[in-house]
Structures are given as C-alpha cells and as structure tokens.
Coordinates of C-alpha atoms in Angstrom, one line a residue:
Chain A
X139 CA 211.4 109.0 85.1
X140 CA 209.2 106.7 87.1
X141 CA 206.9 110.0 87.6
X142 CA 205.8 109.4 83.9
X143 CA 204.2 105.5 84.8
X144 CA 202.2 107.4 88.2
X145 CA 201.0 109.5 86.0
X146 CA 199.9 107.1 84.3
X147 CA 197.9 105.5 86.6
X148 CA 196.6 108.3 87.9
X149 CA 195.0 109.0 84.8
X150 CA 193.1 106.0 84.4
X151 CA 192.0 106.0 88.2
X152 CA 190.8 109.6 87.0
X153 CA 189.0 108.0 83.9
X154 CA 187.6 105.5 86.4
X155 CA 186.2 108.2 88.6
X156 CA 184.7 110.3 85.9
X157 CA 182.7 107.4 84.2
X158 CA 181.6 106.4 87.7
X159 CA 180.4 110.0 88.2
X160 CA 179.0 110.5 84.5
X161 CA 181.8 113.2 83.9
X162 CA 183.4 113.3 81.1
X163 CA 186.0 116.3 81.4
X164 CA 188.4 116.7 84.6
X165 CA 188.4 120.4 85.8
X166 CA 190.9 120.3 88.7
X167 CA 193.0 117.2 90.2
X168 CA 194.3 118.3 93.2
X169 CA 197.9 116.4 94.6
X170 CA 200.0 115.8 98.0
X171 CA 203.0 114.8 97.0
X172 CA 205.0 114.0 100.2
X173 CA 209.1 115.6 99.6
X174 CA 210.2 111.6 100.8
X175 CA 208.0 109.8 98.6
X176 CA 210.8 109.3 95.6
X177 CA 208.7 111.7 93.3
X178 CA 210.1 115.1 91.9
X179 CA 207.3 117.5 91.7
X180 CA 208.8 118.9 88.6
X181 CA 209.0 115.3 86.4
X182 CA 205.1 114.7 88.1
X183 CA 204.2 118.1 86.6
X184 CA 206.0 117.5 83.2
X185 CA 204.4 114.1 83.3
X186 CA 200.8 115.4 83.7
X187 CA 201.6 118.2 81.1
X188 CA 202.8 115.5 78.2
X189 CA 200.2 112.7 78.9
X190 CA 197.0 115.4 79.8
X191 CA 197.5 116.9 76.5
X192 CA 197.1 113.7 74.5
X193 CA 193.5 113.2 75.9
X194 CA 190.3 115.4 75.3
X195 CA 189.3 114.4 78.9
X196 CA 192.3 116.0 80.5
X197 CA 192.3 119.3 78.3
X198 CA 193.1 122.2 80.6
X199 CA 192.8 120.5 83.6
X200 CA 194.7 122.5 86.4
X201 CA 196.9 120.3 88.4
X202 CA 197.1 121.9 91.9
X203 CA 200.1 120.1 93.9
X204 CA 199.8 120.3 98.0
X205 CA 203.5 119.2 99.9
X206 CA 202.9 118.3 103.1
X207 CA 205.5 118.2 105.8
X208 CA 207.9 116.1 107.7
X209 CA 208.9 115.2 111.1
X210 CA 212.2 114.3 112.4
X211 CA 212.2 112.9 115.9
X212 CA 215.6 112.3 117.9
X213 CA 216.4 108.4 118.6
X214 CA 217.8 109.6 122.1
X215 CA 215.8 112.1 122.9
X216 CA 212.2 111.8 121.2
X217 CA 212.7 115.6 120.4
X218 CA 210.8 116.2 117.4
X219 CA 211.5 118.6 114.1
X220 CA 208.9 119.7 111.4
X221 CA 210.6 120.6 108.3
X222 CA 209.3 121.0 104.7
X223 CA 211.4 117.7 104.1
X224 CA 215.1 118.4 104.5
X225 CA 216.5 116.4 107.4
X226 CA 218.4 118.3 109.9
X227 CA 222.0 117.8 110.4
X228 CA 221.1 117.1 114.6
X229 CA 218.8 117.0 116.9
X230 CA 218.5 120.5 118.3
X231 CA 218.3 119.3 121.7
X232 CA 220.7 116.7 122.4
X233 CA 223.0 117.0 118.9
X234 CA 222.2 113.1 118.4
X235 CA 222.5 112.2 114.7
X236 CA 220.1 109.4 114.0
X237 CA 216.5 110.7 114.1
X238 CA 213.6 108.9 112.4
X239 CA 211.3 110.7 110.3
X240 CA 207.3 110.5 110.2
X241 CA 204.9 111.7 107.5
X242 CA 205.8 113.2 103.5
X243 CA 206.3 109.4 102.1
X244 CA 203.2 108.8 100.2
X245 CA 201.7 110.1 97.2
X246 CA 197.8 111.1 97.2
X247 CA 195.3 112.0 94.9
X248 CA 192.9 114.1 97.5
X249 CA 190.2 115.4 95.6
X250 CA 188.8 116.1 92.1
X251 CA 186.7 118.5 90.4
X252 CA 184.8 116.9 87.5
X253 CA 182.1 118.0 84.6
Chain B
X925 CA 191.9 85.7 92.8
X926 CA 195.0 85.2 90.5
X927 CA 193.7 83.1 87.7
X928 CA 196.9 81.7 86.6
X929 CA 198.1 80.6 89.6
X930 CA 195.5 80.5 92.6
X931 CA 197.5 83.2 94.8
X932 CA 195.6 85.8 96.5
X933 CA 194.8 89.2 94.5
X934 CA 194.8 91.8 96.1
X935 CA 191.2 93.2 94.5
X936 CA 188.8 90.9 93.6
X937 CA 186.8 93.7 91.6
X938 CA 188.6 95.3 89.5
X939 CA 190.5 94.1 86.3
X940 CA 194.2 93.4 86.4
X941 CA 196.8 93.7 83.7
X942 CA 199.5 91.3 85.2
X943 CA 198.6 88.4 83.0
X944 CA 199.5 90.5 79.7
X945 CA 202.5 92.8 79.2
X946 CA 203.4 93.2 82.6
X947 CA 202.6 97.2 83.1
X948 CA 201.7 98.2 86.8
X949 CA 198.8 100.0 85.7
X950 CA 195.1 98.5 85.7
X951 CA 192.6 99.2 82.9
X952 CA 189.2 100.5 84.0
X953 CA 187.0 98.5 82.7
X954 CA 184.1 101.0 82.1
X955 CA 185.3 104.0 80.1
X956 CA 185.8 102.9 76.7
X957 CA 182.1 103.2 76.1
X958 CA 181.4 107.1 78.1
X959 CA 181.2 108.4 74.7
X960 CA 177.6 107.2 74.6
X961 CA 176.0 109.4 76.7
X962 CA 178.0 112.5 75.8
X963 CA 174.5 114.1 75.0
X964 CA 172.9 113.5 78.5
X965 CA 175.9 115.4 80.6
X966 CA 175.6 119.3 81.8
X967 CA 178.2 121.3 82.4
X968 CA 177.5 121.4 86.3
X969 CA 181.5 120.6 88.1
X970 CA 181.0 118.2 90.4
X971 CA 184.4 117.7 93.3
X972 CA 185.2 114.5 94.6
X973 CA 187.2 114.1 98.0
X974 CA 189.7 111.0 97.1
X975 CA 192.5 110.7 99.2
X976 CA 194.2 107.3 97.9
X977 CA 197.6 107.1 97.4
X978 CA 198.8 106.6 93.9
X979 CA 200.8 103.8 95.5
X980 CA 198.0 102.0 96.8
X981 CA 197.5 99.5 93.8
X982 CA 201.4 98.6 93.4
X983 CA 201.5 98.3 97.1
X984 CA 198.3 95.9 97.3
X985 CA 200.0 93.7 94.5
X986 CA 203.3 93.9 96.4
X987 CA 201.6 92.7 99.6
X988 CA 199.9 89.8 97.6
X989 CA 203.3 88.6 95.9
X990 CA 204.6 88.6 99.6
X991 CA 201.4 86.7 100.8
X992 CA 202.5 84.1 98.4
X993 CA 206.3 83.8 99.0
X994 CA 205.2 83.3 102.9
X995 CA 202.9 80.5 101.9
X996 CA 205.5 78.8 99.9
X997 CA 208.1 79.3 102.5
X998 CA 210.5 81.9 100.3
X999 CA 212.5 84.4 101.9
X1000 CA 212.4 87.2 98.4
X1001 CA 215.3 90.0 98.6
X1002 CA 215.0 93.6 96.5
X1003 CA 218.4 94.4 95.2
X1004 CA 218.6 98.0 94.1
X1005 CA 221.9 100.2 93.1
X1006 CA 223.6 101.9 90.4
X1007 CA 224.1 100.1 87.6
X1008 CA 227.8 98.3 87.6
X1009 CA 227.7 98.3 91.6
X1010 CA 228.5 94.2 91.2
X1011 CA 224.8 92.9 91.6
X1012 CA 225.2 90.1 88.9
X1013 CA 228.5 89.5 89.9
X1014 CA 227.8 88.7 94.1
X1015 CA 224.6 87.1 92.7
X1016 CA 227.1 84.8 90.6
X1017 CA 229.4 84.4 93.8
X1018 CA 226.3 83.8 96.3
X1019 CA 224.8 81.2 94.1
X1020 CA 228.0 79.2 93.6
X1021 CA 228.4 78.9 97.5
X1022 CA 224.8 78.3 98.6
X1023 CA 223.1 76.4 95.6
X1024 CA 224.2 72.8 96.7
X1025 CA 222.2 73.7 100.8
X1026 CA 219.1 75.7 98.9
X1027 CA 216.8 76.2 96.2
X1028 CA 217.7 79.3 94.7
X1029 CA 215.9 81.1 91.9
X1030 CA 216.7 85.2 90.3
X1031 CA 214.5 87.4 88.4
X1032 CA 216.6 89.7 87.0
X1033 CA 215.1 93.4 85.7
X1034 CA 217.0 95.3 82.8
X1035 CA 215.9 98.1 80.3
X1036 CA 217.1 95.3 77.8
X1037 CA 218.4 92.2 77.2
X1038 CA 219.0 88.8 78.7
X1039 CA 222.7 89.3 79.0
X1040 CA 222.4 88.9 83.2
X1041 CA 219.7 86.1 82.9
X1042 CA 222.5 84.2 80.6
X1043 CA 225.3 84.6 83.5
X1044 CA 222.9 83.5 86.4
X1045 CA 221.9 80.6 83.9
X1046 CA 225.3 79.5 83.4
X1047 CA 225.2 79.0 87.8
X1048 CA 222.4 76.6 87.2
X1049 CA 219.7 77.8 89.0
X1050 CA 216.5 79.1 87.8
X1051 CA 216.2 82.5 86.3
X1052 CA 213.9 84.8 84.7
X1053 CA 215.0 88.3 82.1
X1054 CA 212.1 90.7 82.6
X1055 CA 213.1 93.6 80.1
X1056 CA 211.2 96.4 81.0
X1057 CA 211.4 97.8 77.6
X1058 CA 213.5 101.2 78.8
X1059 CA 211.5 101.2 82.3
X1060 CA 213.9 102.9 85.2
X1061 CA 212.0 100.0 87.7
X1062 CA 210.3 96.7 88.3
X1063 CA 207.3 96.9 90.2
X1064 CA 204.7 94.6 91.4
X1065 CA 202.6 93.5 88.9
X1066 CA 206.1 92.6 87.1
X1067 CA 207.1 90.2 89.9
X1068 CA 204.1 88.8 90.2
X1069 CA 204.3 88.0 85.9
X1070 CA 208.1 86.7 86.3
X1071 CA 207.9 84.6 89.4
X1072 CA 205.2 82.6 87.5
X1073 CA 207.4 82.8 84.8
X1074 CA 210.2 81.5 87.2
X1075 CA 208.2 78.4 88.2
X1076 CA 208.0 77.1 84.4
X1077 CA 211.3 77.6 84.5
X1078 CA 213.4 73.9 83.4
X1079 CA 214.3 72.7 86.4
X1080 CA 211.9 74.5 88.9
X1081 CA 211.5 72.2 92.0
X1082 CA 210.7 75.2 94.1
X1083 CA 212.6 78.1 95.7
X1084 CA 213.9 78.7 99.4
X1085 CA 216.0 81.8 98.6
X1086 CA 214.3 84.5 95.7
X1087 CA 216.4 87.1 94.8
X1088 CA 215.1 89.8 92.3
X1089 CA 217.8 91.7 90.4
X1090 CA 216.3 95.2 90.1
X1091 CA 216.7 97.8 86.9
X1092 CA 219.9 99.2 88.0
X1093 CA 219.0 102.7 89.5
X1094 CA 219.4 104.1 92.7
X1095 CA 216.4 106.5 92.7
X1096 CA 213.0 105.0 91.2
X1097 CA 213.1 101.3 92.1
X1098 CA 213.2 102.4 95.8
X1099 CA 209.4 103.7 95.4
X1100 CA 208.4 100.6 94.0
X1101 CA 207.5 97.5 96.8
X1102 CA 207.6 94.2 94.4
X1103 CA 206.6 92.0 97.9
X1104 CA 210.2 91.4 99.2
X1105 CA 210.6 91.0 102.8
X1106 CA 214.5 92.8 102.5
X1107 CA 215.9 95.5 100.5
X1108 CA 219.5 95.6 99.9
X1109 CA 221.0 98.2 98.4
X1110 CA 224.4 97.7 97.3
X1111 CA 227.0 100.9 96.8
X1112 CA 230.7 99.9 95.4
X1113 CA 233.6 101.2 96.5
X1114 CA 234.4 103.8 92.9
X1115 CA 231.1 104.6 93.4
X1116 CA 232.2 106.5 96.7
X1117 CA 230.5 107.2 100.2
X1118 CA 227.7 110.0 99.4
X1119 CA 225.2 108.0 98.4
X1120 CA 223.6 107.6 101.2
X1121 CA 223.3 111.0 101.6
X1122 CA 222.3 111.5 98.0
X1123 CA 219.7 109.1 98.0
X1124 CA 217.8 108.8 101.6
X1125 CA 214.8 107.4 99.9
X1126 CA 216.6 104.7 98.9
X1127 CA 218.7 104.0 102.2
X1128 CA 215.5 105.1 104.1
X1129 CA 213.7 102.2 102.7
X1130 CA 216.0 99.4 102.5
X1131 CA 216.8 97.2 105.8
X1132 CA 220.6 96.1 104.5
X1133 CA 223.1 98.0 102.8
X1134 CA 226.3 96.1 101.5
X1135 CA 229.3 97.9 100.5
X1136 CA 231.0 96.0 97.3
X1137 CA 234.6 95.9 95.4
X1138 CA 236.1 96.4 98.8
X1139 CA 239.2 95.0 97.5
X1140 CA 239.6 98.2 95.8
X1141 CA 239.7 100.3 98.9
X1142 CA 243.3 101.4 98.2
X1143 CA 242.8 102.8 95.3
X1144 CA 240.0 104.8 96.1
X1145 CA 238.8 107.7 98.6
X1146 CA 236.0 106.0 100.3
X1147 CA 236.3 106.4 104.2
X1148 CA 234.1 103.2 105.7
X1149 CA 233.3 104.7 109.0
X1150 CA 231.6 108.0 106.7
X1151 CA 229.8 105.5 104.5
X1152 CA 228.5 103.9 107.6
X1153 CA 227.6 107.0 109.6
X1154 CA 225.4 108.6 106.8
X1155 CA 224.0 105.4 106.2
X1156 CA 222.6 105.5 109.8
X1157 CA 221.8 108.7 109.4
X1158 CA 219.2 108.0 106.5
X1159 CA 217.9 104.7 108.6
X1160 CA 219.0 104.5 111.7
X1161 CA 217.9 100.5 111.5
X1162 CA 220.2 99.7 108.5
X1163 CA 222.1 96.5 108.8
X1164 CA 225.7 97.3 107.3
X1165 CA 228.0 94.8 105.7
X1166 CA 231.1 94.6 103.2
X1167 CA 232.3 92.6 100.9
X1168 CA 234.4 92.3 97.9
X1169 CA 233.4 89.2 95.5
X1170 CA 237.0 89.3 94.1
X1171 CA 238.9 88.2 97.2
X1172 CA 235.9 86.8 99.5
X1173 CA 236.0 89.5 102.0
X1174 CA 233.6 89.8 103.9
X1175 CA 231.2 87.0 102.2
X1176 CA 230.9 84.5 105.2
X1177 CA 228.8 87.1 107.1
X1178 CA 227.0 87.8 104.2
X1179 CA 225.8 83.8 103.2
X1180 CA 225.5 84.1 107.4
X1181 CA 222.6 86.7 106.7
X1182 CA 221.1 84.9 103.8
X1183 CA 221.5 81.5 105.3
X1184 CA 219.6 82.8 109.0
X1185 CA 217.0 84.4 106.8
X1186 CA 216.0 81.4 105.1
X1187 CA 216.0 79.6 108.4
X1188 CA 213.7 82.4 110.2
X1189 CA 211.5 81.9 107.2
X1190 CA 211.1 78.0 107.3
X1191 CA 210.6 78.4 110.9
X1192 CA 207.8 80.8 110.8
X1193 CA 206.2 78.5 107.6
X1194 CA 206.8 75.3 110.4
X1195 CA 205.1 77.1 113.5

C-alpha cells in the first residue's frame, strides 16, 4: 500500500497550492496515473477516499483519474504498439519478443480546481 | 543544503523532513496558519494547471543521495524481492568474501526489528536497521537519514561498496529511487519463474536480476531458460546471473560484478 504515502504527499503539495492561492477548499484534483508507474488506481482512489475525509479541506473533493497510454516499440524492428498498458506477447511485425516501452511510468498531478 | 552533513539538497526552498522521523513527505511550511483569513476568501473556484509528478520530490532526494555516493566514491546497490528470497543471507556470504579488499557498509529496511542489522553486524561491517514502522518501502529521504546514520556507525572509515537491504516486497520498493546507481532484484528458486512476468515494474526497473537457492533446482519446477526469457522480456537490458549461497554456485561472477563496479566507480571519482 505504498499508494496510501502518495497520497499523502499529494495532499500537502495540495495544502501548499491552496494557501499559495488563498484557497482554502479543493474542488476537483485531477490525476494521470500512468498503468507502469507501480500505482493501482484502485488503492490511489481508496487512499484519497480514507485520508480526504479526515480533512475539512478535502471534503467532497472529486478526484478525476486520467491513464494515459503506452508504447511498445520492437528491439529489431523499431515497430511501434500503443496499448492502454498491457505489453504485447510480439512484435506484430517481425514476432521479436523484446520490445521497450515509452510513456505510462509517472504519476502526475495535472491540474486543480480550488475555492 | 543538507544541514547535517553539507551534501547537496535537492531544494534549497522548501522545508525537508529527513532530519526527523524519516517520512518522504515534506511539510509546507505555510498552511498551519490559513485559518486566519478564512473571512476574506469568496467562493469564486479558481483551476490550477500543475503537471508535476508525485515522484518528483522522492526522485530529487534520490538524485541528491546519488550526488553524494559519487562524490565519495561509493558504488550504492538497491536490493528488492520477496521477503525470504536470501537477501540477508548472500549479503552475509558477499561480505565474508570481499570485506578484507573493500569497505563495505548495509542499510538494511524492515517493517520491524533489528534482527538482519544483528546478522550483518556479526560480519563486521558497518550496518544500519531502518524500521519503517509497517512501511511496504524505503525511499529517499530514508536513505539519506540512515547513511548518515551509517557514517556514526563504530568503526566507519568510509564505504567503497553500499548496499541497501530493501523492505522485502516485490511491488512498492520498485517505485521508490533511494539514489542507487543498480537495482537488483533477487527471485529464489521456490519462489518459481513468473515473477518476472508478474512484476514488470519491478524487472523493468532494475539493471541486474539474480536467481538465488539454485542448489535447490531439483527439487523444484523452475525452468532457467523461462526465467531468463521473461526476464528479457520485461527489460530487454537486464543482466542475469545465478547463484546459490549454500554451495557457491555461481558467486565468482557475482563478486566479479561487484568487484568491476567498484573499480568503474573509483575510476570515474580518479578521472
């Protein structure tokens, strides 16, 4: 449950960003949570649920997840798959098996709604 | 700038928690006190564009730790795997073999206690227990606290070859950079040969993968070649070796890899 200590840190950045911005409720936090960046969408959305209710700052704040792509590109052939994150058994164009994969590894808070 | 020890931060302007408990996350300094102006605020919604990766902190701590084990001339290994894969046990092995040609020092990550910090103790080298206090992971601002721990350690005269024992778990530690220049990750042989498969973050992110207990090969289903091949598959970079601590098998070309990565690393500190 390593989602539960991101959460956590997203939080403050989020307290940091309000006080910055003389907020003092958040509205909407909106998420891209890339399928190869070790985070389960489901434990982040528990995690936001548990912790967001324990604060008068986070009360009904709608957390709007975004998961963005992948590409798979062939180590023979440079052919390159987009898939939502699953990693195709073979290159579609040559049937090699090792292909490297770009994009979906990072977690980012894009944007906030604040009032 | 690190107050403690002089090493680089990586944030000069904003307040870190690393000399304290040892949590990743950093305080903001400036909310404590919003609830004096609650009667000057409207209700207008205001939307900020943000894009920083909730990584971004860990990573920037991880990149300082590693700043600091290049100036020092360190070479710091990442070992992640399933708990009772045989981490404690090859670091026992590796230590008894190598200690007498380099300075070795472990920090060793558990939920709780010091029971692996005892064992690595017992090799005579310099070790540190960070209990994470039920915590699936180390992460940066961790290693930064127990490596400064490490060099107040009796007996401390430096460190050529770091190795940091991660929270055995083969899924959250691999999201976490602590500011080693390798991760190993270790499967053993009853653990059998899906894991890479199971786990491509893990394998994606790791530059060595060591297969352990080989010496139990007989006894259990766990076809090599397959193990390789969907290791590859996860990172087609991966360095592959086995070994099995019991017999020795395989642990030349492993003290082979250690001993060429300290050498890289005192050559780059040299040139």
């Amino acid at each position: 449950m390593h989602e539960m200590s991101l959460v956590q840190g997203l939080f403050e950045q989020l307290k940091s960003l309000a006080a910055e911005n003389n907020a003092t409720r958040i509205v909407k936090v909106t998420m891209e949570i890339g399928p190869l960046c070790g985070v389960v969408v489901d434990s982040f959305q528990f995690g936001f649920e548990i912790l967001s209710a324990q604060e008068p700052m986070f009360k009904e704040t709608e957390l709007v997840i975004e998961v963005p792509e992948v590409t798979y590109t062939c180590t023979s052939c440079s052919q390159e798959q987009v898939t939502a994150g699953e990693r195709p058994d073979q290159c579609g164009n040559c049937g090699e098996f090792l292909l490297t994969t770009r994009g979906g590894d990072d977690l980012l808070l894009k944007q906030v709604e604040m009032e | 700038m690190c107050d403690s020890c002089g090493c680089p931060s990586p944030s000069d302007n904003h307040d870190h928690s690393h000399d304290h408990d040892g949590h990743s996350h950093s305080h903001a300094h400036n909310h404590e006190h919003g609830h004096d102006h609650n009667h000057s605020h409207d209700t207008a919604t205001k939307t900020v564009d943000v894009r920083t990766s909730l990584f971004a902190a860990n990573n920037a701590m991880a990149q300082a730790n590693r700043d600091h084990f290049d100036q020092i001339g360190a070479v710091a290994l990442n070992l992640i795997s399933s708990p009772g894969s045989g981490k404690t046990t090859l670091l026992e092995h590796t230590i008894m073999a190598l200690k007498d040609e380099m300075k070795i020092g472990v920090i060793e990550g558990d939920p709780e206690t010091d029971r692996d910090a005892q064992r690595i103790r017992a090799k005579g080298v310099p070790v540190v227990q960070l209990t994470t206090g039920g915590a699936c992971h180390l992460d940066a601002a961790m290693t930064h606290k127990g490596f400064h721990l490490l060099e107040k350690e009796p007996g401390y005269a430096g460190v050529d070859l770091l190795f940091i024992e991660n929270v055995g778990n083969l899924v959250c530690p691999a999201t976490f950079a602590l500011g080693e220049h390798e991760r190993i990750v270790l499967v053993s042989v009853p653990e059998g040969p899906d894991k890479p498969a199971k786990y491509p973050k893990t394998f994606g992110t790791a530059q060595t993968f060591l297969i352990t207990k080989t010496d139990l090969l007989p006894y259990f289903d766990f076809p090599l070649e397959e193990a390789r091949s969907e290791a590859l598959k996860a990172n087609p970079s991966l360095k592959i070796m086995e070994l099995s601590a019991t017999t020795g098998a395989g642990f030349d070309a492993w003290l082979d890899y250690l001993r060429d990565l300290v050498r890289t690393k005192k050559g780059e500190k040299a040139a």
